[in-house]
mmCIF file of C-alpha atoms in Angstrom:
data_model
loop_
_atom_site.group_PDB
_atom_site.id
_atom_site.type_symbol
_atom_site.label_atom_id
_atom_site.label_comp_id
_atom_site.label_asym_id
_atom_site.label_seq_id
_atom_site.Cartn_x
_atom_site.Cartn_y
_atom_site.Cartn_z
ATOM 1 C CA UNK A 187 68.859 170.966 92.735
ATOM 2 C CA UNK A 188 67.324 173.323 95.019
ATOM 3 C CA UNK A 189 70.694 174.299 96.763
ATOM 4 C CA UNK A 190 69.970 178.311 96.886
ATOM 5 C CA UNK A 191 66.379 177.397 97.500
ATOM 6 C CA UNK A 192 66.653 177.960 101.338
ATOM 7 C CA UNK A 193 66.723 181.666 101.308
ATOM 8 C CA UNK A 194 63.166 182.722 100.799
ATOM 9 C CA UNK A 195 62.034 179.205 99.149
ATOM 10 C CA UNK A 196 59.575 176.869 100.071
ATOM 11 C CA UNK A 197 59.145 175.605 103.680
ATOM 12 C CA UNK A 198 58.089 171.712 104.218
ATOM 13 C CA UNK A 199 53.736 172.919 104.759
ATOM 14 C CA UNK A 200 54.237 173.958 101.241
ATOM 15 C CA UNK A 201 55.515 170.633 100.056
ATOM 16 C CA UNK A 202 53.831 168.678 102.170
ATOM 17 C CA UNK A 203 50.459 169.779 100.590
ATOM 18 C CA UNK A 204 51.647 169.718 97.115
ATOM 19 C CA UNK A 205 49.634 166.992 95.033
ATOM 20 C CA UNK A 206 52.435 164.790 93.960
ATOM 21 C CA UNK A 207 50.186 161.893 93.330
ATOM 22 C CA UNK A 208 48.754 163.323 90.304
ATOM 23 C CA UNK A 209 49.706 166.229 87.548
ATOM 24 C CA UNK A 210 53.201 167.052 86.354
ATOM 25 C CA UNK A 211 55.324 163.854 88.268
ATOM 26 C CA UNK A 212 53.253 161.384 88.320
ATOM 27 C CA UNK A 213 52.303 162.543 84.658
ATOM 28 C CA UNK A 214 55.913 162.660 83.830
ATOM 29 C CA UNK A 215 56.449 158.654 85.136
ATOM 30 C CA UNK A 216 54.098 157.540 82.582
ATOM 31 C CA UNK A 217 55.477 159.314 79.586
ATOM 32 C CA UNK A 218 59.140 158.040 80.360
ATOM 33 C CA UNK A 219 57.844 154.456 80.663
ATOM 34 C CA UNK A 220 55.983 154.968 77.702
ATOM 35 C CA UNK A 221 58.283 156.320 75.727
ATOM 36 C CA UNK A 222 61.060 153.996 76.796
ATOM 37 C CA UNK A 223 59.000 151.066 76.585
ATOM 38 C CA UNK A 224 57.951 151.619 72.931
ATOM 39 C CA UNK A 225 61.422 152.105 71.580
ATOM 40 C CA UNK A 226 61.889 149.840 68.955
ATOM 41 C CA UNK A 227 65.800 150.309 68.017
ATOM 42 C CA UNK A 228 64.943 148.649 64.233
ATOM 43 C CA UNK A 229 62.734 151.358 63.474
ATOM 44 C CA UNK A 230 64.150 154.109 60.578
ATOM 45 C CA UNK A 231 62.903 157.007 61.934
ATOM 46 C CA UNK A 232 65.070 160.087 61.744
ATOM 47 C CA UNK A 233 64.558 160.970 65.107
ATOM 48 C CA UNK A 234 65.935 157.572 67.098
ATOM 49 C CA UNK A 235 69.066 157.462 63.860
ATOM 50 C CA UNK A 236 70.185 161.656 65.001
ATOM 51 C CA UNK A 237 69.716 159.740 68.840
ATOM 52 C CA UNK A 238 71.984 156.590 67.406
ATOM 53 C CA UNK A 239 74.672 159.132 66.125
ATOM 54 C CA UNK A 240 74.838 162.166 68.227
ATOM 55 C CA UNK A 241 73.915 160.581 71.683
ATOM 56 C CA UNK A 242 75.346 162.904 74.072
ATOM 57 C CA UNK A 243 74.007 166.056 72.183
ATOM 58 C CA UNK A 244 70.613 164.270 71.713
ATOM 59 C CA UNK A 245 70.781 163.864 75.794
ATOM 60 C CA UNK A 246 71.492 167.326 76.740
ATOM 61 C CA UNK A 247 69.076 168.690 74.102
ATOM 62 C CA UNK A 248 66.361 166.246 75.557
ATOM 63 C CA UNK A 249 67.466 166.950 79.315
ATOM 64 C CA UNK A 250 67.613 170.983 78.729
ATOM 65 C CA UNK A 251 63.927 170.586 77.025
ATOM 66 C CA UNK A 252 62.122 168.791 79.147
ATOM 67 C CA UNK A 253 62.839 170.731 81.694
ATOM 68 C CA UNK A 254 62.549 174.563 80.882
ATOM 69 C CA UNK A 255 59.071 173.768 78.718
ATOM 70 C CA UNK A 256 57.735 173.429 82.944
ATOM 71 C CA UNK A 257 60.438 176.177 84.416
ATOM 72 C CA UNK A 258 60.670 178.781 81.908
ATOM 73 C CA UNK A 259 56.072 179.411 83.118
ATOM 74 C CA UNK A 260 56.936 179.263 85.885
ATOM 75 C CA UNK A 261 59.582 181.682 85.726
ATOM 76 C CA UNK A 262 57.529 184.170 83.653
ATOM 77 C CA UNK A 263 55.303 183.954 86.095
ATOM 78 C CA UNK A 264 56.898 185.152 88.813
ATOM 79 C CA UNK A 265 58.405 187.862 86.394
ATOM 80 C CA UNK A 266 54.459 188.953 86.344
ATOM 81 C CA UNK A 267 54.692 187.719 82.214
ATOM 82 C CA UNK A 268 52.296 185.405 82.962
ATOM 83 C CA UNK A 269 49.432 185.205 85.804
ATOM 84 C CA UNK A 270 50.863 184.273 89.297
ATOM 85 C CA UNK A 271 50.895 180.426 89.683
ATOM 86 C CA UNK A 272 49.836 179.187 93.677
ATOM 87 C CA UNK A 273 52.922 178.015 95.540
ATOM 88 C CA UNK A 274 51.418 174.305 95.483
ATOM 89 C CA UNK A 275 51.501 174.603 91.891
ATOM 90 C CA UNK A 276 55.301 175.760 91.563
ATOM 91 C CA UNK A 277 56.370 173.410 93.600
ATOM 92 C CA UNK A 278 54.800 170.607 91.655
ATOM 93 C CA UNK A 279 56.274 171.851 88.145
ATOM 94 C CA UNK A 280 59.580 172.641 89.867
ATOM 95 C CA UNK A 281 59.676 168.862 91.313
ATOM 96 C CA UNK A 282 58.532 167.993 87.609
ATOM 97 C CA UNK A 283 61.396 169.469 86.110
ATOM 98 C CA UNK A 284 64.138 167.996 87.800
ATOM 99 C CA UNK A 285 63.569 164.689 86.197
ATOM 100 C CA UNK A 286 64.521 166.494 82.745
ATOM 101 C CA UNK A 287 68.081 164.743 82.851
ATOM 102 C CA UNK A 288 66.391 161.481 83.880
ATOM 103 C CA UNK A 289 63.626 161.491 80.738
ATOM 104 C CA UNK A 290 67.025 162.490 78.476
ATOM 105 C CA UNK A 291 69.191 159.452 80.375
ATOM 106 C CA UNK A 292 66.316 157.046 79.763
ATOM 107 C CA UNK A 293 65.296 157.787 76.423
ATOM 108 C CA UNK A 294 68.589 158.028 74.783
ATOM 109 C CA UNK A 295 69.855 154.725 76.365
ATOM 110 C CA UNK A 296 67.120 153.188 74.970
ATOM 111 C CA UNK A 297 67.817 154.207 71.533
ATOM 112 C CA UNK A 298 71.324 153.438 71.688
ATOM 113 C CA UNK A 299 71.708 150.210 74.217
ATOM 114 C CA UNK A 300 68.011 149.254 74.145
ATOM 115 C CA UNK A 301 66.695 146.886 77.134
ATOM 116 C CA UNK A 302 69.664 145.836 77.871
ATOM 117 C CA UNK A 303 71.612 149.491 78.750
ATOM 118 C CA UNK A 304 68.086 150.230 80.519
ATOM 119 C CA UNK A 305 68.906 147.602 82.586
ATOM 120 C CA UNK A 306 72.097 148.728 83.535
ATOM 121 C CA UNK A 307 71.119 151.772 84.381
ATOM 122 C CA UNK A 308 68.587 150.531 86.610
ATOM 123 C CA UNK A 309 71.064 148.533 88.308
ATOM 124 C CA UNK A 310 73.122 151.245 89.550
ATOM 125 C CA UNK A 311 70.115 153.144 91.543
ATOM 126 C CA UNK A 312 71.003 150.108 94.070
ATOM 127 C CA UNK A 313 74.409 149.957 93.357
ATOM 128 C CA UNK A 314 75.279 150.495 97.281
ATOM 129 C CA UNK A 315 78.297 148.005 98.169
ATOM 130 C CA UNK A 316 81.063 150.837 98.351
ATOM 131 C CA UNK A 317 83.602 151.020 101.188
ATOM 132 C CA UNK A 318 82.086 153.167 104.149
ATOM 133 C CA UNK A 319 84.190 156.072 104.233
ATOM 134 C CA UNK A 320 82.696 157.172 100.988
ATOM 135 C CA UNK A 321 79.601 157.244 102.928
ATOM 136 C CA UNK A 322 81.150 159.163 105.926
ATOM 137 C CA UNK A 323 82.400 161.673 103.287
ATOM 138 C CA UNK A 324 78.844 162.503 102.056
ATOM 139 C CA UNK A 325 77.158 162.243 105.412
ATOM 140 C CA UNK A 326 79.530 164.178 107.332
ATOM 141 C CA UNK A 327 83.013 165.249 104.946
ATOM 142 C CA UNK A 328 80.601 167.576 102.672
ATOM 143 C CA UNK A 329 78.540 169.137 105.433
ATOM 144 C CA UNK A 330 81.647 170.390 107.214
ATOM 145 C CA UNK A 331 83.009 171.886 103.916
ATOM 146 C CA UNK A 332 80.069 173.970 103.676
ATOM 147 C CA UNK A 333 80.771 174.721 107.747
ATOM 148 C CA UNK A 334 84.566 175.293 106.789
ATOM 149 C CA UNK A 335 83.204 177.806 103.737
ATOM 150 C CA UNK A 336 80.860 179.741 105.671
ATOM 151 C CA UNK A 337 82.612 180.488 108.615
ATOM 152 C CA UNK A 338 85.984 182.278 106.427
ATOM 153 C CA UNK A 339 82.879 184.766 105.261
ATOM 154 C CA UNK A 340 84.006 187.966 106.750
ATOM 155 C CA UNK A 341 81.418 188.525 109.814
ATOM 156 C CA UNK A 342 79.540 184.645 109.537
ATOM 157 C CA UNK A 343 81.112 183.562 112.470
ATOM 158 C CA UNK A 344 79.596 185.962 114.597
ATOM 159 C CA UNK A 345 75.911 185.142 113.678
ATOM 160 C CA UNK A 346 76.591 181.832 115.118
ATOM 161 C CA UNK A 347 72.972 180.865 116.605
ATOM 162 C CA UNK A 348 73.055 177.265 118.168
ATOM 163 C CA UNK A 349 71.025 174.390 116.579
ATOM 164 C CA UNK A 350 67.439 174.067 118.003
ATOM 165 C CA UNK A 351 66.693 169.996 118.481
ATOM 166 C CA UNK A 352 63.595 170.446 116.068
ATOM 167 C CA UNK A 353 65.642 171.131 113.721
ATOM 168 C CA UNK A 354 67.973 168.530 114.361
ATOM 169 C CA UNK A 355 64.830 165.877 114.604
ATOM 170 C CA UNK A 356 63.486 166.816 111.402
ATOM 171 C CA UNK A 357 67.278 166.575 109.645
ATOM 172 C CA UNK A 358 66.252 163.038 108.422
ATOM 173 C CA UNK A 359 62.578 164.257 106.799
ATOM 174 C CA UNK A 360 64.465 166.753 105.344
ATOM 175 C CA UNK A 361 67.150 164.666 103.960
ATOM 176 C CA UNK A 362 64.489 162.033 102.668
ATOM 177 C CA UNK A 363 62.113 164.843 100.748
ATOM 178 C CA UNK A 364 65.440 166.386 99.031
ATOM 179 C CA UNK A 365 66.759 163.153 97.533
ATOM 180 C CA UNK A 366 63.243 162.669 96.137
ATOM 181 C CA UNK A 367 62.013 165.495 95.719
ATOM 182 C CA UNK A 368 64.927 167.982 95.496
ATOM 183 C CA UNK A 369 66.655 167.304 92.840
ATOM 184 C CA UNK A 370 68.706 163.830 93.158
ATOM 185 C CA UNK A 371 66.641 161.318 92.103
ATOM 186 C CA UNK A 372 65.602 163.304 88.909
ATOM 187 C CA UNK A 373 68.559 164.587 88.136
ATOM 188 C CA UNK A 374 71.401 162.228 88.484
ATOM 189 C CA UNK A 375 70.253 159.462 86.435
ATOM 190 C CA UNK A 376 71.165 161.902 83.755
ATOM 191 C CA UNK A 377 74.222 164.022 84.864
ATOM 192 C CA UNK A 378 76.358 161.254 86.226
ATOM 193 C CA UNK A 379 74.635 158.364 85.251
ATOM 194 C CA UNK A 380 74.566 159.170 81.389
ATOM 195 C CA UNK A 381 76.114 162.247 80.521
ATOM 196 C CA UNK A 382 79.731 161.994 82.494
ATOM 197 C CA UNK A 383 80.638 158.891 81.538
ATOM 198 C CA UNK A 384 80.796 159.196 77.771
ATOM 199 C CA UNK A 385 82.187 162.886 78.542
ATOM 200 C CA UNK A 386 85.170 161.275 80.538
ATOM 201 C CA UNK A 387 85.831 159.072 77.821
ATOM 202 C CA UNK A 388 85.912 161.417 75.267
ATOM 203 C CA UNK A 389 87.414 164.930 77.129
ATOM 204 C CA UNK A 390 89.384 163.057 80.321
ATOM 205 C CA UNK A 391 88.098 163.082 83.938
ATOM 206 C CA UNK A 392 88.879 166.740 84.138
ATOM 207 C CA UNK A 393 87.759 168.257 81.060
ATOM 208 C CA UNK A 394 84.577 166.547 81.125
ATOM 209 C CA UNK A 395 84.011 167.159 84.425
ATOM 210 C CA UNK A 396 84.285 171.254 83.806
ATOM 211 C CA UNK A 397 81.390 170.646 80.299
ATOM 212 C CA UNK A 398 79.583 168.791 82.646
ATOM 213 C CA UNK A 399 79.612 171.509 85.300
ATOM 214 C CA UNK A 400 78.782 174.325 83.289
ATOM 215 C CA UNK A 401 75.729 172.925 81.339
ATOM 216 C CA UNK A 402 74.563 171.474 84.485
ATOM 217 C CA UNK A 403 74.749 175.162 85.642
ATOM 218 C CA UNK A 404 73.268 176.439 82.947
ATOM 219 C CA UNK A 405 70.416 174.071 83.205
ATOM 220 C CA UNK A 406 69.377 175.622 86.378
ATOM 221 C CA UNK A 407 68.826 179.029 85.078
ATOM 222 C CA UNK A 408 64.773 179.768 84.655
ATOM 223 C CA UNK A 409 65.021 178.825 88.479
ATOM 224 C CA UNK A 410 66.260 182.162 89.054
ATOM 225 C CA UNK A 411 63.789 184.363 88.017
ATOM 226 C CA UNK A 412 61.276 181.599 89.514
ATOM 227 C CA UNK A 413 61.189 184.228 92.593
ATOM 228 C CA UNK A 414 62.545 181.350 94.820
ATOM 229 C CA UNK A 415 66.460 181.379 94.565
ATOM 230 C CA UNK A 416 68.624 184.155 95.148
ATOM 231 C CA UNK A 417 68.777 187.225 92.864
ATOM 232 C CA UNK A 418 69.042 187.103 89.713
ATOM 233 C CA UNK A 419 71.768 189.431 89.333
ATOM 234 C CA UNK A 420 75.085 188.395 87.565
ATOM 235 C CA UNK A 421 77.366 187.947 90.400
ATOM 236 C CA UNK A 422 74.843 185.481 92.068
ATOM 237 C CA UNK A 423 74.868 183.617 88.444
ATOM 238 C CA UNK A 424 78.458 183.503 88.124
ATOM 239 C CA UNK A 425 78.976 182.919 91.448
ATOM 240 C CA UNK A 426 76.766 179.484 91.163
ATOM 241 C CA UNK A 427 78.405 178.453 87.413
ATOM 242 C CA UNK A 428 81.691 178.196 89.400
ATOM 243 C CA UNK A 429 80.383 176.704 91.996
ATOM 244 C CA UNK A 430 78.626 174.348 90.174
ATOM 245 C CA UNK A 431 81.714 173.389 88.257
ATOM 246 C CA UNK A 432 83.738 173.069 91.338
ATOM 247 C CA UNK A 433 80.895 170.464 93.085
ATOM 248 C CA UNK A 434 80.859 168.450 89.694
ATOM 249 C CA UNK A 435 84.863 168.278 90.076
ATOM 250 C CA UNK A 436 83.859 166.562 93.680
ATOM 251 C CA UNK A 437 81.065 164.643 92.915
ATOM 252 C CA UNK A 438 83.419 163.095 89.566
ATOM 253 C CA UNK A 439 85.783 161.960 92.154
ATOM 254 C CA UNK A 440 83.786 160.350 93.985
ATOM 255 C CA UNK A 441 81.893 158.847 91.669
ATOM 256 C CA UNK A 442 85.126 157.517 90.310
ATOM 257 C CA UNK A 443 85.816 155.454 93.487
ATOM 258 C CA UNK A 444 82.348 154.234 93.878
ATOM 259 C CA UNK A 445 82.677 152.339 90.493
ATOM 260 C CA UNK A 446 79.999 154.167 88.715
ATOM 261 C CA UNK A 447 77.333 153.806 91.654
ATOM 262 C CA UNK A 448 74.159 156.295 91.120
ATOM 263 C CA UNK A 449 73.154 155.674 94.905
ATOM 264 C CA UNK A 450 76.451 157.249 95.764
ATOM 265 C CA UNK A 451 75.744 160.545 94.205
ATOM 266 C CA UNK A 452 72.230 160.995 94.392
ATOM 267 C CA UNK A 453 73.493 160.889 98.562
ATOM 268 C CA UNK A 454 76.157 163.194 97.802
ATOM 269 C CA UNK A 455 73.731 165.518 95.897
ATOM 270 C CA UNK A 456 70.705 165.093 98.618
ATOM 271 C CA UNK A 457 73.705 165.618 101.651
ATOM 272 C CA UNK A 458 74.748 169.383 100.413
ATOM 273 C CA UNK A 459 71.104 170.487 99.300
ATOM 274 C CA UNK A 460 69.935 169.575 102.468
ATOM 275 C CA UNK A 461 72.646 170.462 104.890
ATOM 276 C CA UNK A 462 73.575 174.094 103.295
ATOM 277 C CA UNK A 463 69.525 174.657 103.255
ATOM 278 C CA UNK A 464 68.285 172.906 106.297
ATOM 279 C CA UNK A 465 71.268 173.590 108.891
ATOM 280 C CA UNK A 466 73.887 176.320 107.244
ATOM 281 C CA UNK A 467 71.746 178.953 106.743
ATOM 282 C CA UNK A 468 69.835 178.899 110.097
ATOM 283 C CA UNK A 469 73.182 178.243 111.838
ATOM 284 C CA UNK A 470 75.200 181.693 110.478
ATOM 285 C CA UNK A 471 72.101 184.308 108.928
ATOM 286 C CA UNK A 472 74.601 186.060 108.166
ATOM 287 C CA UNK A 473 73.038 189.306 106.315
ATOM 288 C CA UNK A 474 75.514 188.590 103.622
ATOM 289 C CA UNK A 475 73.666 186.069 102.698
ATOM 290 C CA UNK A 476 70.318 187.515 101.846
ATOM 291 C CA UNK A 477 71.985 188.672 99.109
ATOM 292 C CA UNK A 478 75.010 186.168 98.338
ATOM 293 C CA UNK A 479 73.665 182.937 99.707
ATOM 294 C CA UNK A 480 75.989 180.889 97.408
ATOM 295 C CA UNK A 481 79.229 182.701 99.068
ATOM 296 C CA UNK A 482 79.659 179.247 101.497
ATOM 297 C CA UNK A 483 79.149 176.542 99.412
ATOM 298 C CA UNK A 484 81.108 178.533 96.409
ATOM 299 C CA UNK A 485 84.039 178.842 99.310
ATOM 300 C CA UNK A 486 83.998 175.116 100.651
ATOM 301 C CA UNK A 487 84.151 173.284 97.010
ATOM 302 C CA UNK A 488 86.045 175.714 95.236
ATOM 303 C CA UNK A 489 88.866 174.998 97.374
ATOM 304 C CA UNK A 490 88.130 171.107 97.967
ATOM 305 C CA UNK A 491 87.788 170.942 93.633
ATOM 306 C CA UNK A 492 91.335 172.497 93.677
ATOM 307 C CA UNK A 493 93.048 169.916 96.356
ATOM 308 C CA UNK A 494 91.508 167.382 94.391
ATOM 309 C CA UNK A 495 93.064 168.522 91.059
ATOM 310 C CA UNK A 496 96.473 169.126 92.384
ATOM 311 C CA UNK A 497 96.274 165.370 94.520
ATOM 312 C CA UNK A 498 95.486 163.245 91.869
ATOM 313 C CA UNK A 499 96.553 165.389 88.529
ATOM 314 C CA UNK A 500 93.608 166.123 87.273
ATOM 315 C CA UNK A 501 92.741 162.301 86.807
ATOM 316 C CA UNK A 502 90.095 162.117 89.858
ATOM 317 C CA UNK A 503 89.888 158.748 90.484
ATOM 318 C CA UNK A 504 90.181 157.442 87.137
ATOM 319 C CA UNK A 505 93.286 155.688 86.620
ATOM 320 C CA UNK A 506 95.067 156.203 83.028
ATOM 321 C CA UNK A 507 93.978 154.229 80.343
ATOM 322 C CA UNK A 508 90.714 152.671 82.346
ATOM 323 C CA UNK A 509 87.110 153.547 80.792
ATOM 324 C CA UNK A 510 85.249 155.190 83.046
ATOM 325 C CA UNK A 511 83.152 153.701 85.368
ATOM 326 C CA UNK A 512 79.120 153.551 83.957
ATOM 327 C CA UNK A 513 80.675 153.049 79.980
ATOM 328 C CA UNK A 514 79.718 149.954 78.415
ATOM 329 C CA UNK A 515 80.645 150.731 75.194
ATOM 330 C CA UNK A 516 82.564 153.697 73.347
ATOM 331 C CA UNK A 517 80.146 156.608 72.513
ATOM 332 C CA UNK A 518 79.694 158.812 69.661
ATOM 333 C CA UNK A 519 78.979 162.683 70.211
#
């Protein structure tokens, strides 16, 4: 997720010129086909029986590994540990990494459902038949509660600047190169489509939610000393845990109502990136946030997360007593 990315990140030349056909992604397709086509679930070896019987750990350890062996470089890098990587390059390993969750998703449904759960999480990429007001909420519901957060910052409202209609035209590129490139497509596979199901099931729709939140937070954290987020300093990484936790309290809601559907949150998760990067920040530069650019979007869900508690009792869309929605089967840990 490249949500802070707008201050100071990468503009659409540099992606635009970035190889993507070769090196890191396309590199990292063919190892998770390979490795998930050459499961073989009778096999003895230790590695697939820890996967068997610990598959949630086994994800996250997977998910948090795939990813920082590219970020953590890249983040030395920029700390001038390592030599300076070109911005071409970055970008590539950054795009790389975000399918971490994805290669964990993959591989441990493999091990535990075989073809059969790979199938079923295939499925719900396309899983799109979900009434349209969800779909009004992500287009347009979660855009305005990043306008509603960012204009109760002290002094936003007055660094109002109007839209230009370039910016408006190129809304939908925008849109398009976040959900594949940005962080949705690589990372919600894993997040929502593997991890928070077996953690409703096992903590409740609000407990799990919060785990889910934090070590999804967490996961993000060589990106700030990658030199294109905000500071690294500790109130920007609080600041973003909570955050974080608060959007994963939203997006479990949602994801509640659309039955499990991955195409629902991978929209969610490309409508916020690109909307608090693309149109928020150019809209109200505030000076504030140069320094606290997650002060909006920590504003806007923060309170939403807490309606959504009080409204539905900290069940979010998951009626009492129902498995949760992407669960074939009862889990182990």
């Amino acid at each position: 997720m490249d949500l802070v990315a707008g201050r100071g990140g990468w503009d659409h030349e540099t992606w635009r010129t970035a190889d993507l056909s070769s090196g890191p992604v396309a590199g990292g397709k063919v190892i998770l086909m390979a490795v998930v086509g050459n499961i073989d679930r009778s096999s003895p070896a230790v590695p697939q029986g820890v996967i068997a019987r610990h598959p949630l750990t086994a994800y996250f350890v997977i998910a948090y590994l795939v990813s920082w062996v590219i970020e953590v470089p890249v983040a030395l890098s920029a700390q001038g540990a390592l030599p300076a990587l070109p911005k071409p390059a970055v970008a590539i390993a950054v795009v790389a990494a975000t399918f971490g969750p994805t290669v964990g998703a993959f591989v441990v449904t493999a091990v535990t459902d075989g073809r059969a759960g790979v199938v079923r999480l295939l499925r719900r990429y396309v899983q799109w038949r979900v009434g349209i007001l969800w779909y009004l909420f992500l287009l347009i519901g979660v855009p305005l509660i990043v306008i509603l957060g960012t204009i109760v910052v002290p002094g936003a409202l007055q660094t109002y600047r109007p839209i230009l209609p370039a910016l408006l035209a190129a809304y939908p590129l925008a849109f398009l190169m976040t959900f594949l490139l940005g962080g949705p497509l690589g990372e919600e596979p894993g997040w929502r489509g593997f991890a928070l199901p077996r953690l409703q099931d096992r903590f409740g729709p609000l407990r799990g939610s919060v785990l889910l939140g934090v070590l999804w937070a967490c996961w993000h954290l060589p990106l700030f000393w990658s030199g294109v987020w905000t500071p690294p300093t500790i109130a920007n990484v609080v600041m973003f845990v909570v955050m974080i936790t608060a959007l994963t309290i939203m997006m479990t809601w949602v994801f509640n109502h659309a039955g499990g559907s991955l195409l629902i949150t991978m929209l969610m998760h490309a409508s916020f990136n690109t909307f608090a990067n693309r149109v928020a920040s150019p809209l109200f530069p505030a000076p504030i946030f140069d320094e606290y650019g997650l002060l909006p979007v920590l504003i806007g869900f923060t309170a939403t997360a807490l309606v959504l508690i009080v409204a539905t009792r900290g069940r979010l869309g998951l009626p009492v007593g129902e498995p949760s929605p992407g669960l074939a089967r009862a889990e182990g840990s």
